[in-house]
Amino acid sequence: MRRVRAGVVVLLPSLWRCEDSWLRPFARYLLRFLGFIFWGMAAALACGGVFVILMYKNYRYLFQESFFSLLGWLAVAAALILLPTGVLAVSISVKSSRYQQGALMYLLVVLLCLEMSSAVLAQFYSIWMASELKSTMGYLVYQYNGTHSWGPGSRAVDAVQRKLQCCGVQNYTDWLGATAASWHLPDEKAHVPESCCKEKDSHCRGDLGHLEQLFQEGCLKKLEDWLSFIMLYVFWCCTVLSFLELLAGVSNGILMRHQPFHDLRILDSSTFF
């Protein structure tokens, strides 16, 4: 029994040394690789954040009672923090430093918080905003009072229809319930707003007798598709980044475990005398 125990005691250090011989180099290479990936993912996440901010800016009247732009700013902030995080990851893979390793761990924790918050907001908006857009668009169409009106609701409808090249909520027939008198038109014929007209038809005045001059697809589906695409893009960027940051944290932890605290001698009694 004593010989067996002695053999085990001798064998364990050799196994640890064998493990260290490949584990530390692997952690260094993985951390360096992740550092370069972080720079590329920072650009991808920044694009997603800018898309969200621009969508809020272009369709602000539809999102005025929500914090929709917050998601964009969180994504941009995470992208900016990813840049120094990538620099630290590459630097640590070349030459380890306790201060750099601690800073990297701190930035990884901050990034995980930002990205988890962004992923949750993206999922929330993709579900909640779909129903809100339908009710808001329906209300704006009902309250519409003319193409040349200065009302914010009417201008918002015209802006959405021009930018998305659409007409109405579901389709152009949503405008059949509106009367010409409410738009201050000289006749009583059924019309759609001039913002439904195709740009190539300069003589279009929204007459339903010339459907070939009009956009016939509804705006709601286009808005929902665009919103769903942006939300999924941000969600998956944050999810993939969170997984990669966990790998970076594990790799950094392996390097920290094998590097003793040479500079920290707080408990050394000689430092107090």
PDB file of C-alpha atoms in Angstrom:
ATOM      1  CA  MET A   1       0.000   0.000   0.000  1.00  0.00           C
ATOM      2  CA  ARG A   2       2.807   2.397   0.839  1.00  0.00           C
ATOM      3  CA  ARG A   3       4.455   1.750  -2.510  1.00  0.00           C
ATOM      4  CA  VAL A   4       1.178   2.378  -4.320  1.00  0.00           C
ATOM      5  CA  ARG A   5       0.626   5.649  -2.454  1.00  0.00           C
ATOM      6  CA  ALA A   6       4.187   6.729  -3.125  1.00  0.00           C
ATOM      7  CA  GLY A   7       3.704   5.932  -6.807  1.00  0.00           C
ATOM      8  CA  VAL A   8       0.524   7.992  -6.930  1.00  0.00           C
ATOM      9  CA  VAL A   9       2.215  10.920  -5.186  1.00  0.00           C
ATOM     10  CA  VAL A  10       5.066  10.802  -7.685  1.00  0.00           C
ATOM     11  CA  LEU A  11       2.695  10.382 -10.651  1.00  0.00           C
ATOM     12  CA  LEU A  12       0.384  13.327  -9.863  1.00  0.00           C
ATOM     13  CA  PRO A  13       3.006  16.110 -10.232  1.00  0.00           C
ATOM     14  CA  SER A  14       4.153  14.588 -13.502  1.00  0.00           C
ATOM     15  CA  LEU A  15       0.548  14.588 -14.792  1.00  0.00           C
ATOM     16  CA  TRP A  16       0.138  18.230 -13.749  1.00  0.00           C
ATOM     17  CA  ARG A  17       3.359  19.154 -15.546  1.00  0.00           C
ATOM     18  CA  CYS A  18       2.163  17.290 -18.641  1.00  0.00           C
ATOM     19  CA  GLU A  19      -1.150  19.136 -18.465  1.00  0.00           C
ATOM     20  CA  ASP A  20       0.609  22.500 -18.092  1.00  0.00           C
ATOM     21  CA  SER A  21       2.813  21.773 -21.071  1.00  0.00           C
ATOM     22  CA  TRP A  22      -0.164  21.995 -23.486  1.00  0.00           C
ATOM     23  CA  LEU A  23      -2.832  23.829 -21.497  1.00  0.00           C
ATOM     24  CA  ARG A  24      -1.023  27.142 -21.044  1.00  0.00           C
ATOM     25  CA  PRO A  25       0.110  27.444 -24.701  1.00  0.00           C
ATOM     26  CA  PHE A  26      -3.397  26.530 -25.825  1.00  0.00           C
ATOM     27  CA  ALA A  27      -4.867  29.207 -23.545  1.00  0.00           C
ATOM     28  CA  ARG A  28      -2.454  31.786 -24.956  1.00  0.00           C
ATOM     29  CA  TYR A  29      -3.240  30.933 -28.573  1.00  0.00           C
ATOM     30  CA  LEU A  30      -6.972  30.899 -27.894  1.00  0.00           C
ATOM     31  CA  LEU A  31      -6.800  34.265 -26.121  1.00  0.00           C
ATOM     32  CA  ARG A  32      -4.854  35.785 -29.010  1.00  0.00           C
ATOM     33  CA  PHE A  33      -7.342  34.407 -31.531  1.00  0.00           C
ATOM     34  CA  LEU A  34     -10.285  35.732 -29.503  1.00  0.00           C
ATOM     35  CA  GLY A  35      -8.633  39.146 -29.306  1.00  0.00           C
ATOM     36  CA  PHE A  36      -8.694  39.459 -33.096  1.00  0.00           C
ATOM     37  CA  ILE A  37     -12.246  38.088 -33.205  1.00  0.00           C
ATOM     38  CA  PHE A  38     -13.339  40.740 -30.703  1.00  0.00           C
ATOM     39  CA  TRP A  39     -12.223  43.494 -33.078  1.00  0.00           C
ATOM     40  CA  GLY A  40     -14.279  42.047 -35.912  1.00  0.00           C
ATOM     41  CA  MET A  41     -17.296  41.465 -33.681  1.00  0.00           C
ATOM     42  CA  ALA A  42     -17.012  45.037 -32.406  1.00  0.00           C
ATOM     43  CA  ALA A  43     -17.594  46.290 -35.950  1.00  0.00           C
ATOM     44  CA  ALA A  44     -20.536  43.912 -36.418  1.00  0.00           C
ATOM     45  CA  LEU A  45     -22.152  44.914 -33.117  1.00  0.00           C
ATOM     46  CA  ALA A  46     -21.586  48.616 -33.809  1.00  0.00           C
ATOM     47  CA  CYS A  47     -23.386  48.233 -37.156  1.00  0.00           C
ATOM     48  CA  GLY A  48     -26.331  46.636 -35.374  1.00  0.00           C
ATOM     49  CA  GLY A  49     -26.466  49.443 -32.830  1.00  0.00           C
ATOM     50  CA  VAL A  50     -26.298  52.107 -35.547  1.00  0.00           C
ATOM     51  CA  PHE A  51     -29.119  50.362 -37.453  1.00  0.00           C
ATOM     52  CA  VAL A  52     -31.306  50.477 -34.347  1.00  0.00           C
ATOM     53  CA  ILE A  53     -30.546  54.166 -33.729  1.00  0.00           C
ATOM     54  CA  LEU A  54     -31.233  55.079 -37.367  1.00  0.00           C
ATOM     55  CA  MET A  55     -34.490  53.131 -37.342  1.00  0.00           C
ATOM     56  CA  TYR A  56     -35.596  55.012 -34.246  1.00  0.00           C
ATOM     57  CA  LYS A  57     -34.588  58.305 -35.859  1.00  0.00           C
ATOM     58  CA  ASN A  58     -36.434  57.572 -39.116  1.00  0.00           C
ATOM     59  CA  TYR A  59     -39.601  56.270 -37.457  1.00  0.00           C
ATOM     60  CA  ARG A  60     -39.473  58.155 -34.164  1.00  0.00           C
ATOM     61  CA  TYR A  61     -43.181  58.968 -34.195  1.00  0.00           C
ATOM     62  CA  LEU A  62     -43.985  55.245 -34.162  1.00  0.00           C
ATOM     63  CA  PHE A  63     -41.640  54.530 -31.215  1.00  0.00           C
ATOM     64  CA  GLN A  64     -42.123  57.718 -29.233  1.00  0.00           C
ATOM     65  CA  GLU A  65     -43.397  55.982 -26.079  1.00  0.00           C
ATOM     66  CA  SER A  66     -40.606  53.410 -25.858  1.00  0.00           C
ATOM     67  CA  PHE A  67     -36.888  53.287 -25.052  1.00  0.00           C
ATOM     68  CA  PHE A  68     -36.158  51.742 -28.437  1.00  0.00           C
ATOM     69  CA  SER A  69     -32.977  53.750 -28.970  1.00  0.00           C
ATOM     70  CA  LEU A  70     -31.551  52.433 -25.662  1.00  0.00           C
ATOM     71  CA  LEU A  71     -30.855  49.098 -27.323  1.00  0.00           C
ATOM     72  CA  GLY A  72     -28.794  50.810 -30.012  1.00  0.00           C
ATOM     73  CA  TRP A  73     -26.723  52.812 -27.543  1.00  0.00           C
ATOM     74  CA  LEU A  74     -26.047  49.711 -25.407  1.00  0.00           C
ATOM     75  CA  ALA A  75     -24.818  47.864 -28.493  1.00  0.00           C
ATOM     76  CA  VAL A  76     -22.573  50.778 -29.512  1.00  0.00           C
ATOM     77  CA  ALA A  77     -21.170  51.030 -25.963  1.00  0.00           C
ATOM     78  CA  ALA A  78     -20.410  47.298 -25.931  1.00  0.00           C
ATOM     79  CA  ALA A  79     -18.712  47.603 -29.325  1.00  0.00           C
ATOM     80  CA  LEU A  80     -16.477  50.417 -28.065  1.00  0.00           C
ATOM     81  CA  ILE A  81     -15.482  48.421 -24.972  1.00  0.00           C
ATOM     82  CA  LEU A  82     -14.683  45.413 -27.173  1.00  0.00           C
ATOM     83  CA  LEU A  83     -11.810  47.314 -28.808  1.00  0.00           C
ATOM     84  CA  PRO A  84      -9.599  47.664 -25.679  1.00  0.00           C
ATOM     85  CA  THR A  85     -10.721  44.183 -24.621  1.00  0.00           C
ATOM     86  CA  GLY A  86      -9.267  42.762 -27.828  1.00  0.00           C
ATOM     87  CA  VAL A  87      -6.051  44.729 -27.296  1.00  0.00           C
ATOM     88  CA  LEU A  88      -5.687  43.338 -23.770  1.00  0.00           C
ATOM     89  CA  ALA A  89      -6.389  39.775 -24.946  1.00  0.00           C
ATOM     90  CA  VAL A  90      -3.674  39.951 -27.601  1.00  0.00           C
ATOM     91  CA  SER A  91      -1.234  41.652 -25.212  1.00  0.00           C
ATOM     92  CA  ILE A  92      -1.759  39.055 -22.469  1.00  0.00           C
ATOM     93  CA  SER A  93      -1.226  36.220 -24.952  1.00  0.00           C
ATOM     94  CA  VAL A  94       2.241  37.647 -25.695  1.00  0.00           C
ATOM     95  CA  LYS A  95       3.329  38.703 -22.218  1.00  0.00           C
ATOM     96  CA  SER A  96       1.200  38.080 -19.149  1.00  0.00           C
ATOM     97  CA  SER A  97       0.724  40.826 -16.619  1.00  0.00           C
ATOM     98  CA  ARG A  98      -1.374  40.649 -13.465  1.00  0.00           C
ATOM     99  CA  TYR A  99      -2.678  44.173 -14.009  1.00  0.00           C
ATOM    100  CA  GLN A 100      -3.667  43.461 -17.608  1.00  0.00           C
ATOM    101  CA  GLN A 101      -5.258  40.147 -16.663  1.00  0.00           C
ATOM    102  CA  GLY A 102      -7.314  41.811 -13.939  1.00  0.00           C
ATOM    103  CA  ALA A 103      -8.387  44.602 -16.302  1.00  0.00           C
ATOM    104  CA  LEU A 104      -9.401  42.025 -18.913  1.00  0.00           C
ATOM    105  CA  MET A 105     -11.540  40.151 -16.403  1.00  0.00           C
ATOM    106  CA  TYR A 106     -13.230  43.403 -15.375  1.00  0.00           C
ATOM    107  CA  LEU A 107     -13.989  44.379 -18.989  1.00  0.00           C
ATOM    108  CA  LEU A 108     -15.341  40.905 -19.733  1.00  0.00           C
ATOM    109  CA  VAL A 109     -17.773  41.173 -16.819  1.00  0.00           C
ATOM    110  CA  VAL A 110     -18.938  44.625 -17.987  1.00  0.00           C
ATOM    111  CA  LEU A 111     -19.375  43.328 -21.542  1.00  0.00           C
ATOM    112  CA  LEU A 112     -21.382  40.335 -20.378  1.00  0.00           C
ATOM    113  CA  CYS A 113     -23.756  42.648 -18.491  1.00  0.00           C
ATOM    114  CA  LEU A 114     -24.174  44.953 -21.504  1.00  0.00           C
ATOM    115  CA  GLU A 115     -24.681  42.133 -23.974  1.00  0.00           C
ATOM    116  CA  MET A 116     -27.125  40.199 -21.820  1.00  0.00           C
ATOM    117  CA  SER A 117     -29.141  43.399 -21.358  1.00  0.00           C
ATOM    118  CA  SER A 118     -29.049  44.032 -25.121  1.00  0.00           C
ATOM    119  CA  ALA A 119     -30.127  40.460 -25.913  1.00  0.00           C
ATOM    120  CA  VAL A 120     -33.068  40.673 -23.491  1.00  0.00           C
ATOM    121  CA  LEU A 121     -34.140  44.056 -24.913  1.00  0.00           C
ATOM    122  CA  ALA A 122     -33.883  42.723 -28.478  1.00  0.00           C
ATOM    123  CA  GLN A 123     -36.153  39.801 -27.643  1.00  0.00           C
ATOM    124  CA  PHE A 124     -38.580  42.084 -25.800  1.00  0.00           C
ATOM    125  CA  TYR A 125     -38.834  44.603 -28.636  1.00  0.00           C
ATOM    126  CA  SER A 126     -39.211  41.932 -31.317  1.00  0.00           C
ATOM    127  CA  ILE A 127     -42.344  40.665 -29.499  1.00  0.00           C
ATOM    128  CA  TRP A 128     -43.803  43.840 -27.993  1.00  0.00           C
ATOM    129  CA  MET A 129     -43.202  46.272 -30.854  1.00  0.00           C
ATOM    130  CA  ALA A 130     -44.958  44.032 -33.397  1.00  0.00           C
ATOM    131  CA  SER A 131     -48.335  44.581 -31.713  1.00  0.00           C
ATOM    132  CA  GLU A 132     -47.581  48.222 -30.956  1.00  0.00           C
ATOM    133  CA  LEU A 133     -46.754  48.991 -34.591  1.00  0.00           C
ATOM    134  CA  LYS A 134     -50.092  47.627 -35.783  1.00  0.00           C
ATOM    135  CA  SER A 135     -52.155  49.734 -33.383  1.00  0.00           C
ATOM    136  CA  THR A 136     -50.039  52.862 -33.928  1.00  0.00           C
ATOM    137  CA  MET A 137     -50.117  52.593 -37.719  1.00  0.00           C
ATOM    138  CA  GLY A 138     -53.869  51.985 -37.674  1.00  0.00           C
ATOM    139  CA  TYR A 139     -54.435  55.047 -35.510  1.00  0.00           C
ATOM    140  CA  LEU A 140     -52.251  57.267 -37.717  1.00  0.00           C
ATOM    141  CA  VAL A 141     -54.049  56.156 -40.869  1.00  0.00           C
ATOM    142  CA  TYR A 142     -57.403  56.851 -39.219  1.00  0.00           C
ATOM    143  CA  GLN A 143     -56.276  60.322 -38.103  1.00  0.00           C
ATOM    144  CA  TYR A 144     -54.643  61.184 -41.437  1.00  0.00           C
ATOM    145  CA  ASN A 145     -55.925  64.539 -42.777  1.00  0.00           C
ATOM    146  CA  GLY A 146     -54.148  65.140 -46.053  1.00  0.00           C
ATOM    147  CA  THR A 147     -50.840  64.795 -47.890  1.00  0.00           C
ATOM    148  CA  HIS A 148     -49.948  68.440 -47.418  1.00  0.00           C
ATOM    149  CA  SER A 149     -50.907  68.581 -43.743  1.00  0.00           C
ATOM    150  CA  TRP A 150     -48.399  69.851 -41.180  1.00  0.00           C
ATOM    151  CA  GLY A 151     -49.677  67.473 -38.509  1.00  0.00           C
ATOM    152  CA  PRO A 152     -46.941  65.226 -37.064  1.00  0.00           C
ATOM    153  CA  GLY A 153     -49.063  62.102 -37.496  1.00  0.00           C
ATOM    154  CA  SER A 154     -49.772  62.788 -41.164  1.00  0.00           C
ATOM    155  CA  ARG A 155     -46.140  63.619 -41.864  1.00  0.00           C
ATOM    156  CA  ALA A 156     -45.071  60.401 -40.136  1.00  0.00           C
ATOM    157  CA  VAL A 157     -47.409  58.355 -42.343  1.00  0.00           C
ATOM    158  CA  ASP A 158     -46.096  60.040 -45.488  1.00  0.00           C
ATOM    159  CA  ALA A 159     -42.475  59.521 -44.391  1.00  0.00           C
ATOM    160  CA  VAL A 160     -43.035  55.810 -43.690  1.00  0.00           C
ATOM    161  CA  GLN A 161     -44.801  55.213 -47.002  1.00  0.00           C
ATOM    162  CA  ARG A 162     -42.118  57.003 -49.010  1.00  0.00           C
ATOM    163  CA  LYS A 163     -39.156  55.338 -47.298  1.00  0.00           C
ATOM    164  CA  LEU A 164     -40.602  51.826 -47.330  1.00  0.00           C
ATOM    165  CA  GLN A 165     -42.404  52.234 -50.665  1.00  0.00           C
ATOM    166  CA  CYS A 166     -45.692  50.965 -49.267  1.00  0.00           C
ATOM    167  CA  CYS A 167     -49.291  52.086 -48.875  1.00  0.00           C
ATOM    168  CA  GLY A 168     -51.608  51.645 -45.908  1.00  0.00           C
ATOM    169  CA  VAL A 169     -51.281  49.305 -42.963  1.00  0.00           C
ATOM    170  CA  GLN A 170     -52.061  45.927 -44.558  1.00  0.00           C
ATOM    171  CA  ASN A 171     -52.372  47.250 -48.137  1.00  0.00           C
ATOM    172  CA  TYR A 172     -53.691  50.227 -50.097  1.00  0.00           C
ATOM    173  CA  THR A 173     -57.343  49.290 -49.395  1.00  0.00           C
ATOM    174  CA  ASP A 174     -56.943  50.605 -45.826  1.00  0.00           C
ATOM    175  CA  TRP A 175     -57.420  54.091 -47.298  1.00  0.00           C
ATOM    176  CA  LEU A 176     -60.857  53.312 -48.754  1.00  0.00           C
ATOM    177  CA  GLY A 177     -62.508  54.211 -45.458  1.00  0.00           C
ATOM    178  CA  ALA A 178     -61.108  57.726 -45.536  1.00  0.00           C
ATOM    179  CA  THR A 179     -63.200  60.407 -47.219  1.00  0.00           C
ATOM    180  CA  ALA A 180     -61.972  63.033 -49.600  1.00  0.00           C
ATOM    181  CA  ALA A 181     -63.661  65.699 -47.544  1.00  0.00           C
ATOM    182  CA  SER A 182     -61.495  64.932 -44.518  1.00  0.00           C
ATOM    183  CA  TRP A 183     -58.405  65.497 -46.678  1.00  0.00           C
ATOM    184  CA  HIS A 184     -59.794  68.785 -48.083  1.00  0.00           C
ATOM    185  CA  LEU A 185     -59.842  67.465 -51.655  1.00  0.00           C
ATOM    186  CA  PRO A 186     -62.015  69.113 -54.340  1.00  0.00           C
ATOM    187  CA  ASP A 187     -63.859  65.922 -55.352  1.00  0.00           C
ATOM    188  CA  GLU A 188     -65.366  62.975 -53.542  1.00  0.00           C
ATOM    189  CA  LYS A 189     -63.460  60.215 -55.326  1.00  0.00           C
ATOM    190  CA  ALA A 190     -61.559  57.672 -53.276  1.00  0.00           C
ATOM    191  CA  HIS A 191     -57.900  58.568 -53.057  1.00  0.00           C
ATOM    192  CA  VAL A 192     -54.767  57.442 -51.287  1.00  0.00           C
ATOM    193  CA  PRO A 193     -52.021  59.815 -50.104  1.00  0.00           C
ATOM    194  CA  GLU A 194     -49.576  60.995 -52.739  1.00  0.00           C
ATOM    195  CA  SER A 195     -46.835  59.340 -50.681  1.00  0.00           C
ATOM    196  CA  CYS A 196     -48.191  56.026 -52.024  1.00  0.00           C
ATOM    197  CA  CYS A 197     -47.232  57.063 -55.554  1.00  0.00           C
ATOM    198  CA  LYS A 198     -44.243  55.530 -57.287  1.00  0.00           C
ATOM    199  CA  GLU A 199     -41.498  58.073 -57.882  1.00  0.00           C
ATOM    200  CA  LYS A 200     -41.329  57.351 -61.612  1.00  0.00           C
ATOM    201  CA  ASP A 201     -44.967  58.447 -62.029  1.00  0.00           C
ATOM    202  CA  SER A 202     -44.753  62.220 -61.697  1.00  0.00           C
ATOM    203  CA  HIS A 203     -48.416  62.669 -62.669  1.00  0.00           C
ATOM    204  CA  CYS A 204     -49.718  60.436 -59.907  1.00  0.00           C
ATOM    205  CA  ARG A 205     -52.179  62.109 -57.525  1.00  0.00           C
ATOM    206  CA  GLY A 206     -53.250  59.060 -55.545  1.00  0.00           C
ATOM    207  CA  ASP A 207     -56.218  58.143 -57.738  1.00  0.00           C
ATOM    208  CA  LEU A 208     -57.309  54.551 -57.113  1.00  0.00           C
ATOM    209  CA  GLY A 209     -58.308  54.309 -60.758  1.00  0.00           C
ATOM    210  CA  HIS A 210     -54.609  54.035 -61.660  1.00  0.00           C
ATOM    211  CA  LEU A 211     -53.292  51.286 -59.388  1.00  0.00           C
ATOM    212  CA  GLU A 212     -50.231  50.778 -61.582  1.00  0.00           C
ATOM    213  CA  GLN A 213     -48.972  54.151 -60.343  1.00  0.00           C
ATOM    214  CA  LEU A 214     -49.260  53.182 -56.652  1.00  0.00           C
ATOM    215  CA  PHE A 215     -47.443  51.008 -54.156  1.00  0.00           C
ATOM    216  CA  GLN A 216     -49.966  48.364 -53.164  1.00  0.00           C
ATOM    217  CA  GLU A 217     -48.114  46.469 -50.412  1.00  0.00           C
ATOM    218  CA  GLY A 218     -48.841  47.448 -46.807  1.00  0.00           C
ATOM    219  CA  CYS A 219     -46.321  49.165 -44.531  1.00  0.00           C
ATOM    220  CA  LEU A 220     -46.886  47.007 -41.462  1.00  0.00           C
ATOM    221  CA  LYS A 221     -45.299  43.855 -42.871  1.00  0.00           C
ATOM    222  CA  LYS A 222     -42.270  45.764 -44.152  1.00  0.00           C
ATOM    223  CA  LEU A 223     -41.796  47.465 -40.791  1.00  0.00           C
ATOM    224  CA  GLU A 224     -42.169  44.167 -38.913  1.00  0.00           C
ATOM    225  CA  ASP A 225     -39.719  42.385 -41.230  1.00  0.00           C
ATOM    226  CA  TRP A 226     -37.144  45.159 -40.860  1.00  0.00           C
ATOM    227  CA  LEU A 227     -37.617  45.273 -37.089  1.00  0.00           C
ATOM    228  CA  SER A 228     -37.374  41.481 -36.792  1.00  0.00           C
ATOM    229  CA  PHE A 229     -34.178  41.403 -38.855  1.00  0.00           C
ATOM    230  CA  ILE A 230     -32.448  44.071 -36.754  1.00  0.00           C
ATOM    231  CA  MET A 231     -33.551  42.529 -33.452  1.00  0.00           C
ATOM    232  CA  LEU A 232     -32.373  39.041 -34.477  1.00  0.00           C
ATOM    233  CA  TYR A 233     -29.083  40.472 -35.719  1.00  0.00           C
ATOM    234  CA  VAL A 234     -28.380  42.233 -32.413  1.00  0.00           C
ATOM    235  CA  PHE A 235     -29.579  39.242 -30.377  1.00  0.00           C
ATOM    236  CA  TRP A 236     -27.295  36.738 -32.093  1.00  0.00           C
ATOM    237  CA  CYS A 237     -24.332  39.125 -32.067  1.00  0.00           C
ATOM    238  CA  CYS A 238     -24.713  39.489 -28.296  1.00  0.00           C
ATOM    239  CA  THR A 239     -25.257  35.755 -27.767  1.00  0.00           C
ATOM    240  CA  VAL A 240     -22.190  34.709 -29.781  1.00  0.00           C
ATOM    241  CA  LEU A 241     -20.077  37.402 -28.142  1.00  0.00           C
ATOM    242  CA  SER A 242     -21.127  36.279 -24.668  1.00  0.00           C
ATOM    243  CA  PHE A 243     -19.992  32.734 -25.432  1.00  0.00           C
ATOM    244  CA  LEU A 244     -16.662  33.953 -26.828  1.00  0.00           C
ATOM    245  CA  GLU A 245     -16.117  36.172 -23.795  1.00  0.00           C
ATOM    246  CA  LEU A 246     -16.685  33.206 -21.492  1.00  0.00           C
ATOM    247  CA  LEU A 247     -13.961  31.352 -23.408  1.00  0.00           C
ATOM    248  CA  ALA A 248     -11.693  34.377 -23.044  1.00  0.00           C
ATOM    249  CA  GLY A 249     -12.395  34.487 -19.312  1.00  0.00           C
ATOM    250  CA  VAL A 250     -11.559  30.794 -18.909  1.00  0.00           C
ATOM    251  CA  SER A 251      -8.333  31.183 -20.914  1.00  0.00           C
ATOM    252  CA  ASN A 252      -7.329  34.213 -18.879  1.00  0.00           C
ATOM    253  CA  GLY A 253      -8.136  32.333 -15.678  1.00  0.00           C
ATOM    254  CA  ILE A 254      -5.856  29.452 -16.722  1.00  0.00           C
ATOM    255  CA  LEU A 255      -2.979  31.871 -17.289  1.00  0.00           C
ATOM    256  CA  MET A 256      -3.661  33.603 -13.970  1.00  0.00           C
ATOM    257  CA  ARG A 257      -3.711  30.271 -12.119  1.00  0.00           C
ATOM    258  CA  HIS A 258      -0.218  29.426 -13.318  1.00  0.00           C
ATOM    259  CA  GLN A 259       1.249  32.824 -12.577  1.00  0.00           C
ATOM    260  CA  PRO A 260       2.033  33.504  -8.888  1.00  0.00           C
ATOM    261  CA  PHE A 261       1.401  36.851  -7.245  1.00  0.00           C
ATOM    262  CA  HIS A 262       5.007  38.064  -7.114  1.00  0.00           C
ATOM    263  CA  ASP A 263       4.074  41.691  -6.608  1.00  0.00           C
ATOM    264  CA  LEU A 264       1.404  41.246  -3.910  1.00  0.00           C
ATOM    265  CA  ARG A 265       2.984  40.891  -0.456  1.00  0.00           C
ATOM    266  CA  ILE A 266       0.278  42.450   1.673  1.00  0.00           C
ATOM    267  CA  LEU A 267       0.381  39.693   4.302  1.00  0.00           C
ATOM    268  CA  ASP A 268       4.175  39.581   4.484  1.00  0.00           C
ATOM    269  CA  SER A 269       5.113  40.730   8.020  1.00  0.00           C
ATOM    270  CA  SER A 270       8.378  42.237   6.764  1.00  0.00           C
ATOM    271  CA  THR A 271       6.438  44.894   4.856  1.00  0.00           C
ATOM    272  CA  PHE A 272       5.110  46.375   8.088  1.00  0.00           C
ATOM    273  CA  PHE A 273       8.493  46.766   9.827  1.00  0.00           C
TER     274      PHE A 273
END
